[in-house]
Amino acid sequence: MRLDDRLAERFPLARIDPHPSSRLELLPASAFRKLVPLIVAAEKEGVLVHKLNIGSPDIKAPEEMLSLLNEFQMNPIGYTLSEGEPSFLDAFRIYIHRLGFTFIKNSDLLATAGASEGIKMAVFAVCEPGDELLTFEPFYQDYDTSSRLAGVNLITIPTSIKNSFHLPDRKEIESKITPRTKAIIFSNPNNPTGAVYTKDEIKLLVDIARHHHLFLISDEVYREFCYDGREHHSLLNYFEAYPERMILLDSMSKRYSLCGIRVGIIASMNQELMGGFSRMAQARLCVGVVDQLIAARLSSVPQSYFDGVIAEYKARRDLIYHGLKTIPGIEIHLPEGAFYTMVTLPVENAHRFARWLLTHFRYKGETVALAPAEQLYLVSQEGKRQVRIAYVLNQDRLARAVEVLRRALQEYPS
Ligand SMILES: Cc1ncc(COP(=O)(O)O)c(C=O)c1O
């Protein structure tokens, strides 16, 4: 009897009724995107929805980069190197050198389809199925999703709005480390909390990683967005001292308002890891060539562009913080960086409230889309009453969104 006939006899259902893998069942929907159908439905009704749910900036991308599109002549558009378009890798290396990390070489860098692909590469490269990856909650949701895809257990350590989501002490972090722990992943500045970790906090993580033989994966896609004179302390500061265990994730999405070009970077001085990233990269051939050519122009973006963007985000941060603070029952903290804040609402279930805003509540024909935070926690119950707000709308729209939220909380049937 042929093998497939024998299999069909043993597993008759598998033949007639194939089941998707259990991996699919474990994948959560995105906390930021799952209410999108309700947003679309409200907009169809003619409602103006202030979208604070997704971190896609409304600020214009630098002309210096987009001008590529007017000059573009390549035909046909072929593949480029799996490791990245050389002109993009050169430009990114120059950017990193300007930050002071002149030891980084092109061979320490690999282009990814956004930091999203970098997260998956890092998780697959450092963890076996069944291993543990540590992070702090609330977390960037893809750390959870990518871990589930890789069969890795994400272990989370709660942080709290009470101390603006800064890191817990060494003892608490170390209490979560087991023989299966392979790495700590974190975003700094942080999505969703807006925390910017201090030099001491990063040093603590480096020391814990050294002591327990872990990899450290630092996601720095919001590196420039630090407010009130805070300096960003990059993991790159430790690359030379601990080349074997440091991994950096970066992206063009937020820094240049280019979420749609899907270009990021994974960097490490561990050449064995880089070899693994290359083989993964070869399996997806290459990152979009046009996208990388746009990104390659990053070195022509003047500092004045960032000065303007950072000033704008800071003004928005202030507006959101001071506006929400005046709403009775809301608990809020002053975010230090990125363009997000976590807010505890005076409701029992923030997810239900966010749905109600989109399906039932209108104030002068407007409503607000929020991202319920429950899925950004695995341990703490805090997220049930929290939402993440992305301040990616202009100040006029943000002020209106705050007003809509105030009215909504007054009317919400508790
Ligand atoms: C912390 C963090 N890391 C990674 C990403 C993924 O970004 P992209 O894939 O667009 O580079 C995001 C996007 O919101 C993010 O906030």
Coordinates of C-alpha atoms and ligand atoms in Angstrom, one line a residue:
M1 CA 0.0 0.0 0.0
R2 CA 1.3 3.5 -0.9
L3 CA 2.4 5.7 2.0
D4 CA -0.3 8.3 1.4
D5 CA -3.0 5.6 1.2
R6 CA -1.8 4.2 4.5
L7 CA -1.9 7.7 6.0
A8 CA -5.3 8.3 4.6
E9 CA -6.5 5.0 6.3
R10 CA -5.0 6.0 9.6
F11 CA -6.0 9.7 9.5
P12 CA -9.1 9.7 7.4
L13 CA -10.2 13.2 8.6
A14 CA -6.9 14.7 7.8
R15 CA -7.6 13.9 4.2
I16 CA -11.1 15.1 3.9
D17 CA -11.1 17.8 6.5
P18 CA -7.6 19.4 6.9
H19 CA -7.2 21.4 10.2
P20 CA -5.3 24.6 10.3
S21 CA -2.3 24.3 12.8
S22 CA -2.9 24.9 16.4
R23 CA -0.4 27.8 16.1
L24 CA -3.2 29.8 14.4
E25 CA -5.5 29.4 17.3
L26 CA -2.8 30.7 19.6
L27 CA -2.4 33.9 17.6
P28 CA -4.2 36.9 19.2
A29 CA -5.7 39.6 17.0
S30 CA -3.9 42.9 17.2
A31 CA -5.1 45.1 20.1
F32 CA -4.5 48.1 17.8
R33 CA -6.3 46.8 14.7
K34 CA -9.1 44.6 15.9
L35 CA -11.6 47.5 16.2
V36 CA -10.8 48.7 12.7
P37 CA -14.0 47.2 11.2
L38 CA -16.0 49.2 13.7
I39 CA -14.0 52.3 12.7
V40 CA -14.8 51.7 9.1
A41 CA -18.5 51.2 9.9
A42 CA -18.6 54.5 11.9
E43 CA -16.9 56.3 9.1
K44 CA -19.4 54.9 6.5
E45 CA -22.1 56.5 8.7
G46 CA -20.3 59.9 8.2
V47 CA -18.8 60.0 11.8
L48 CA -15.5 61.7 12.2
V49 CA -13.3 59.1 14.1
H50 CA -10.3 60.5 15.9
K51 CA -8.0 57.5 15.5
L52 CA -5.7 57.2 18.5
N53 CA -5.4 53.4 18.1
I54 CA -2.6 52.9 15.7
G55 CA 0.9 54.4 15.8
S56 CA 1.1 55.5 12.2
P57 CA 2.3 59.1 12.3
D58 CA 0.5 61.9 10.4
I59 CA 3.6 64.0 10.2
K60 CA 5.1 64.4 6.7
A61 CA 8.0 62.2 5.7
P62 CA 11.2 64.1 4.7
E63 CA 11.1 65.4 1.0
E64 CA 14.8 64.5 0.8
M65 CA 13.8 60.8 1.0
L66 CA 10.5 60.8 -1.1
S67 CA 12.2 62.7 -4.0
L68 CA 13.5 59.3 -5.0
L69 CA 10.0 58.5 -6.3
N70 CA 10.1 61.4 -8.9
E71 CA 13.5 60.4 -10.1
F72 CA 13.1 56.7 -10.2
Q73 CA 14.1 55.1 -13.5
M74 CA 14.9 51.4 -12.8
N75 CA 13.2 49.0 -15.2
P76 CA 12.9 46.0 -14.6
I77 CA 13.1 46.2 -10.8
G78 CA 15.1 43.1 -9.9
Y79 CA 15.9 41.6 -6.5
T80 CA 18.7 43.1 -4.5
L81 CA 21.0 41.4 -1.9
S82 CA 19.1 39.5 0.8
E83 CA 21.2 41.3 3.4
G84 CA 20.1 44.6 2.1
E85 CA 20.6 47.1 -0.7
P86 CA 24.2 48.3 -0.2
S87 CA 23.4 52.0 -0.5
F88 CA 20.8 51.6 2.3
L89 CA 23.2 49.7 4.5
D90 CA 25.9 52.4 3.9
A91 CA 23.5 55.2 4.8
F92 CA 22.3 53.4 7.9
R93 CA 25.9 52.7 9.0
I94 CA 26.7 56.4 8.6
Y95 CA 23.6 57.3 10.7
I96 CA 24.9 54.9 13.4
H97 CA 28.4 56.4 13.2
R98 CA 27.0 59.9 13.7
L99 CA 25.4 58.7 16.9
G100 CA 29.0 57.8 18.0
F101 CA 29.1 54.1 17.4
T102 CA 31.8 54.1 14.8
F103 CA 32.8 50.5 15.3
I104 CA 29.6 49.2 13.5
K105 CA 30.4 47.8 10.1
N106 CA 28.0 47.0 7.2
S107 CA 28.5 43.3 8.0
D108 CA 26.9 43.9 11.5
L109 CA 23.7 45.2 9.8
L110 CA 20.9 43.4 7.9
A111 CA 17.9 45.0 6.2
T112 CA 14.5 43.7 7.4
A113 CA 11.0 44.3 6.3
G114 CA 10.4 46.7 9.1
A115 CA 11.4 46.0 12.7
S116 CA 8.5 43.5 12.6
E117 CA 10.6 41.1 10.6
G118 CA 13.6 41.8 12.8
I119 CA 11.6 40.8 15.9
K120 CA 10.7 37.5 14.3
M121 CA 14.3 36.9 13.1
A122 CA 15.7 37.6 16.6
V123 CA 13.2 35.4 18.4
F124 CA 13.8 32.5 15.9
A125 CA 17.5 33.0 16.1
V126 CA 17.9 32.9 19.9
C127 CA 15.2 30.6 21.1
E128 CA 14.3 26.9 20.7
P129 CA 10.7 26.0 20.8
G130 CA 9.7 25.8 24.5
D131 CA 12.4 28.3 25.5
E132 CA 11.5 31.5 27.4
L133 CA 11.8 35.1 26.3
L134 CA 11.5 37.8 29.0
T135 CA 9.9 41.2 28.6
F136 CA 8.1 43.8 30.6
E137 CA 4.4 44.3 30.5
P138 CA 2.6 46.1 29.1
F139 CA 4.6 45.1 26.0
Y140 CA 4.6 45.8 22.3
Q141 CA 2.2 43.1 21.2
D142 CA 4.4 41.6 18.5
Y143 CA 6.8 40.3 21.1
D144 CA 3.9 38.0 22.2
T145 CA 2.7 37.2 18.7
S146 CA 6.2 36.4 17.4
S147 CA 6.9 34.2 20.4
R148 CA 3.7 32.3 19.9
L149 CA 4.6 31.7 16.2
A150 CA 8.0 30.4 17.3
G151 CA 6.7 28.1 20.0
V152 CA 8.4 30.3 22.6
N153 CA 7.0 31.2 26.0
L154 CA 6.9 34.9 26.6
I155 CA 7.4 35.6 30.3
T156 CA 6.5 39.0 31.4
I157 CA 7.4 41.2 34.4
P158 CA 4.8 43.8 35.2
T159 CA 5.6 47.5 35.3
S160 CA 3.2 50.1 36.7
I161 CA 1.6 53.4 35.8
K162 CA 2.5 54.4 39.4
N163 CA 6.1 54.9 38.5
S164 CA 5.6 55.7 34.8
F165 CA 6.3 52.1 33.8
H166 CA 10.0 52.1 34.7
L167 CA 11.7 48.8 35.3
P168 CA 11.4 46.7 38.5
D169 CA 14.4 46.0 40.6
R170 CA 17.1 43.4 39.9
K171 CA 15.6 40.8 42.3
E172 CA 12.2 40.9 40.6
I173 CA 13.7 40.6 37.1
E174 CA 16.0 37.8 38.2
S175 CA 13.1 35.9 39.9
K176 CA 11.7 35.3 36.4
I177 CA 14.8 33.8 34.9
T178 CA 14.8 30.0 34.5
P179 CA 17.2 27.5 32.8
R180 CA 15.0 28.0 29.7
T181 CA 15.3 31.8 29.6
K182 CA 17.3 32.8 26.5
A183 CA 16.9 36.5 26.1
I184 CA 15.3 39.8 27.3
I185 CA 13.5 41.9 24.7
F186 CA 12.4 45.5 25.4
S187 CA 11.5 48.6 23.5
N188 CA 13.2 51.9 24.5
P189 CA 11.6 54.5 24.2
N190 CA 8.8 52.2 25.0
N191 CA 5.7 51.4 23.1
P192 CA 3.0 51.3 24.6
T193 CA 4.1 53.2 27.8
G194 CA 6.3 56.1 26.6
A195 CA 8.9 55.2 29.2
V196 CA 12.5 56.1 28.3
Y197 CA 14.8 53.9 30.4
T198 CA 17.7 55.5 32.2
K199 CA 21.3 54.6 31.8
D200 CA 21.2 52.7 35.1
E201 CA 18.2 50.7 33.9
I202 CA 19.9 49.7 30.7
K203 CA 23.1 48.9 32.6
L204 CA 21.1 46.7 34.9
L205 CA 19.7 44.7 32.0
V206 CA 23.2 44.4 30.5
D207 CA 24.5 43.1 33.8
I208 CA 21.7 40.7 34.3
A209 CA 22.2 39.4 30.7
R210 CA 25.9 39.0 31.3
H211 CA 25.4 37.2 34.6
H212 CA 22.7 34.8 33.4
H213 CA 24.2 34.3 29.9
L214 CA 21.3 35.8 28.0
F215 CA 20.9 37.7 24.8
L216 CA 19.6 41.2 25.0
I217 CA 17.3 42.5 22.2
S218 CA 16.8 46.2 22.2
D219 CA 14.0 47.7 20.0
E220 CA 14.9 51.3 19.4
V221 CA 12.6 52.3 16.7
Y222 CA 11.7 55.6 18.6
R223 CA 15.3 56.4 19.5
E224 CA 15.0 60.2 18.6
F225 CA 11.7 60.7 20.4
C226 CA 12.7 61.6 23.9
Y227 CA 11.4 64.7 25.7
D228 CA 12.3 67.2 28.4
G229 CA 16.0 66.9 27.8
R230 CA 16.2 63.1 28.3
E231 CA 19.0 61.4 26.5
H232 CA 18.4 58.0 24.9
H233 CA 20.8 55.4 26.2
S234 CA 21.2 52.9 23.4
L235 CA 22.2 49.2 23.7
L236 CA 24.8 50.0 21.1
N237 CA 26.9 51.4 24.0
Y238 CA 27.5 47.7 25.1
F239 CA 28.0 46.1 21.6
E240 CA 31.8 46.3 21.8
A241 CA 32.0 44.9 25.4
Y242 CA 29.6 42.1 24.8
P243 CA 29.5 41.5 21.0
E244 CA 28.1 38.0 21.3
R245 CA 24.9 38.8 23.2
M246 CA 23.6 42.1 21.9
I247 CA 20.9 42.6 19.2
L248 CA 19.5 45.9 18.0
L249 CA 16.2 46.4 16.2
D250 CA 15.5 49.6 14.3
S251 CA 13.2 50.9 11.6
M252 CA 12.5 53.8 9.2
S253 CA 8.7 53.6 10.1
K254 CA 8.5 56.1 13.0
R255 CA 11.7 58.2 12.7
Y256 CA 10.9 59.3 9.1
S257 CA 7.1 58.8 9.1
L258 CA 7.6 56.0 6.6
C259 CA 5.6 53.1 8.1
G260 CA 4.5 52.0 4.6
I261 CA 8.0 51.5 3.1
R262 CA 8.6 48.5 5.4
V263 CA 12.4 48.9 5.9
G264 CA 14.1 48.2 9.2
I265 CA 17.4 46.9 10.5
I266 CA 18.6 44.0 12.7
A267 CA 22.2 44.6 14.0
S268 CA 24.6 42.4 15.9
M269 CA 28.3 41.9 16.2
N270 CA 27.8 38.2 16.8
Q271 CA 28.7 36.9 13.3
E272 CA 27.1 33.5 14.0
L273 CA 23.8 35.2 14.6
M274 CA 24.3 37.5 11.5
G275 CA 24.9 34.3 9.4
G276 CA 21.6 32.9 10.7
F277 CA 19.8 36.2 10.0
S278 CA 21.3 36.1 6.4
R279 CA 20.0 32.6 5.8
M280 CA 16.5 33.6 7.0
A281 CA 16.8 36.7 4.8
Q282 CA 17.7 34.5 1.8
A283 CA 14.5 32.5 2.3
R284 CA 12.5 35.7 1.7
L285 CA 14.8 36.9 -1.1
C286 CA 15.0 40.6 -0.3
V287 CA 13.3 43.7 1.2
G288 CA 11.6 45.9 -1.4
V289 CA 14.2 47.6 -3.6
V290 CA 12.3 50.9 -4.0
D291 CA 11.6 51.0 -0.3
Q292 CA 15.3 50.6 0.5
L293 CA 16.3 53.2 -2.1
I294 CA 14.0 55.7 -0.4
A295 CA 15.5 54.7 3.0
A296 CA 19.0 55.1 1.6
R297 CA 18.4 58.8 1.4
L298 CA 18.2 59.1 5.2
S299 CA 21.6 60.6 5.4
S300 CA 20.4 63.7 3.5
V301 CA 17.7 64.5 6.1
P302 CA 18.8 67.6 8.0
Q303 CA 18.7 67.8 11.8
S304 CA 16.1 70.6 11.5
Y305 CA 13.6 67.9 10.3
F306 CA 13.9 66.1 13.6
D307 CA 13.9 69.3 15.7
G308 CA 10.5 70.1 14.2
V309 CA 9.1 66.6 14.6
I310 CA 10.3 66.2 18.2
A311 CA 8.9 69.6 19.1
E312 CA 5.6 68.7 17.6
Y313 CA 5.3 65.3 19.4
K314 CA 6.3 67.0 22.7
A315 CA 3.6 69.6 22.2
R316 CA 1.1 66.8 21.5
R317 CA 2.3 64.8 24.5
D318 CA 1.7 67.9 26.7
L319 CA -1.7 68.5 25.3
I320 CA -2.8 64.9 25.8
Y321 CA -1.4 64.7 29.3
H322 CA -2.8 68.0 30.6
G323 CA -6.1 67.5 28.8
L324 CA -6.7 63.9 30.1
K325 CA -5.6 64.9 33.5
T326 CA -8.7 67.2 33.9
I327 CA -11.1 64.3 33.2
P328 CA -12.4 62.9 36.5
G329 CA -11.4 59.3 37.3
I330 CA -8.7 59.0 34.6
E331 CA -5.2 57.9 35.8
I332 CA -2.4 59.0 33.6
H333 CA 1.4 59.5 33.8
L334 CA 3.7 61.8 31.9
P335 CA 5.2 59.8 29.0
E336 CA 8.9 60.5 28.5
G337 CA 9.3 59.4 24.8
A338 CA 7.9 57.7 21.7
F339 CA 4.3 58.9 20.9
Y340 CA 2.1 56.8 23.2
T341 CA 0.6 56.9 26.6
M342 CA -1.2 54.4 28.7
V343 CA -4.3 55.6 30.5
T344 CA -6.4 53.9 33.2
L345 CA -10.1 54.7 32.6
P346 CA -12.8 54.9 35.2
V347 CA -14.6 52.0 33.5
E348 CA -14.6 48.3 34.4
N349 CA -13.8 47.0 30.9
A350 CA -11.9 49.3 28.6
H351 CA -12.4 47.0 25.6
R352 CA -16.2 47.3 26.0
F353 CA -15.9 51.0 26.4
A354 CA -13.7 51.3 23.2
R355 CA -16.3 49.3 21.3
W356 CA -19.2 51.4 22.6
L357 CA -17.4 54.6 21.5
L358 CA -17.4 53.3 18.0
T359 CA -20.8 51.7 17.9
H360 CA -22.9 54.0 20.1
F361 CA -21.3 57.3 21.1
R362 CA -21.3 60.4 19.0
Y363 CA -20.5 64.0 20.1
K364 CA -21.1 66.6 17.4
G365 CA -20.7 63.8 14.9
E366 CA -17.4 62.7 16.3
T367 CA -16.0 59.8 18.2
V368 CA -12.6 58.4 19.3
A369 CA -10.8 55.1 18.5
L370 CA -8.7 53.7 21.3
A371 CA -6.5 50.6 21.7
P372 CA -7.7 48.4 24.6
A373 CA -4.6 47.3 26.5
E374 CA -5.8 44.0 28.0
Q375 CA -3.8 42.0 25.4
L376 CA -0.6 43.9 26.3
Y377 CA -0.4 42.1 29.6
L378 CA -0.1 38.4 30.4
V379 CA 0.1 38.6 34.2
S380 CA -1.4 41.8 35.6
Q381 CA -5.1 42.7 35.5
E382 CA -4.3 46.4 35.1
G383 CA -4.9 46.2 31.3
K384 CA -8.6 45.5 31.7
R385 CA -9.2 49.2 32.5
Q386 CA -6.4 50.6 30.4
V387 CA -6.1 51.9 26.8
R388 CA -3.1 52.9 24.8
I389 CA -3.3 56.3 23.1
A390 CA -1.1 57.1 20.1
Y391 CA -0.8 60.9 19.7
V392 CA -0.4 60.8 16.0
L393 CA -3.0 63.4 15.1
N394 CA -2.5 67.2 14.9
Q395 CA -3.1 69.3 18.0
D396 CA -6.5 70.5 17.0
R397 CA -7.7 66.9 16.4
L398 CA -6.1 65.8 19.7
A399 CA -7.9 68.6 21.7
R400 CA -11.2 67.5 20.1
A401 CA -10.5 63.9 20.9
V402 CA -9.9 64.8 24.5
E403 CA -13.2 66.6 24.6
V404 CA -15.1 63.7 23.0
L405 CA -13.6 61.3 25.5
R406 CA -14.6 63.6 28.4
R407 CA -18.2 63.7 27.2
A408 CA -18.2 59.9 26.5
L409 CA -17.1 59.1 30.0
Q410 CA -19.9 61.4 31.4
E411 CA -22.5 59.5 29.3
Y412 CA -21.1 56.0 29.6
P413 CA -23.7 53.7 31.3
S414 CA -21.6 52.2 34.1
Ligands
LIG1 C1 8.3 49.1 19.6 C2 8.0 48.7 18.2 N1 8.8 47.8 17.6 C3 8.6 47.4 16.3 C4 7.5 48.0 15.6 C5 7.3 47.5 14.2 O1 7.6 48.6 13.3 P1 7.9 48.4 11.7 O2 7.7 46.9 11.4 O3 6.9 49.3 11.0 O4 9.3 48.8 11.6 C6 6.7 48.9 16.2 C7 5.5 49.5 15.4 O5 4.7 50.1 16.0 C8 7.0 49.3 17.5 O6 6.2 50.2 18.1

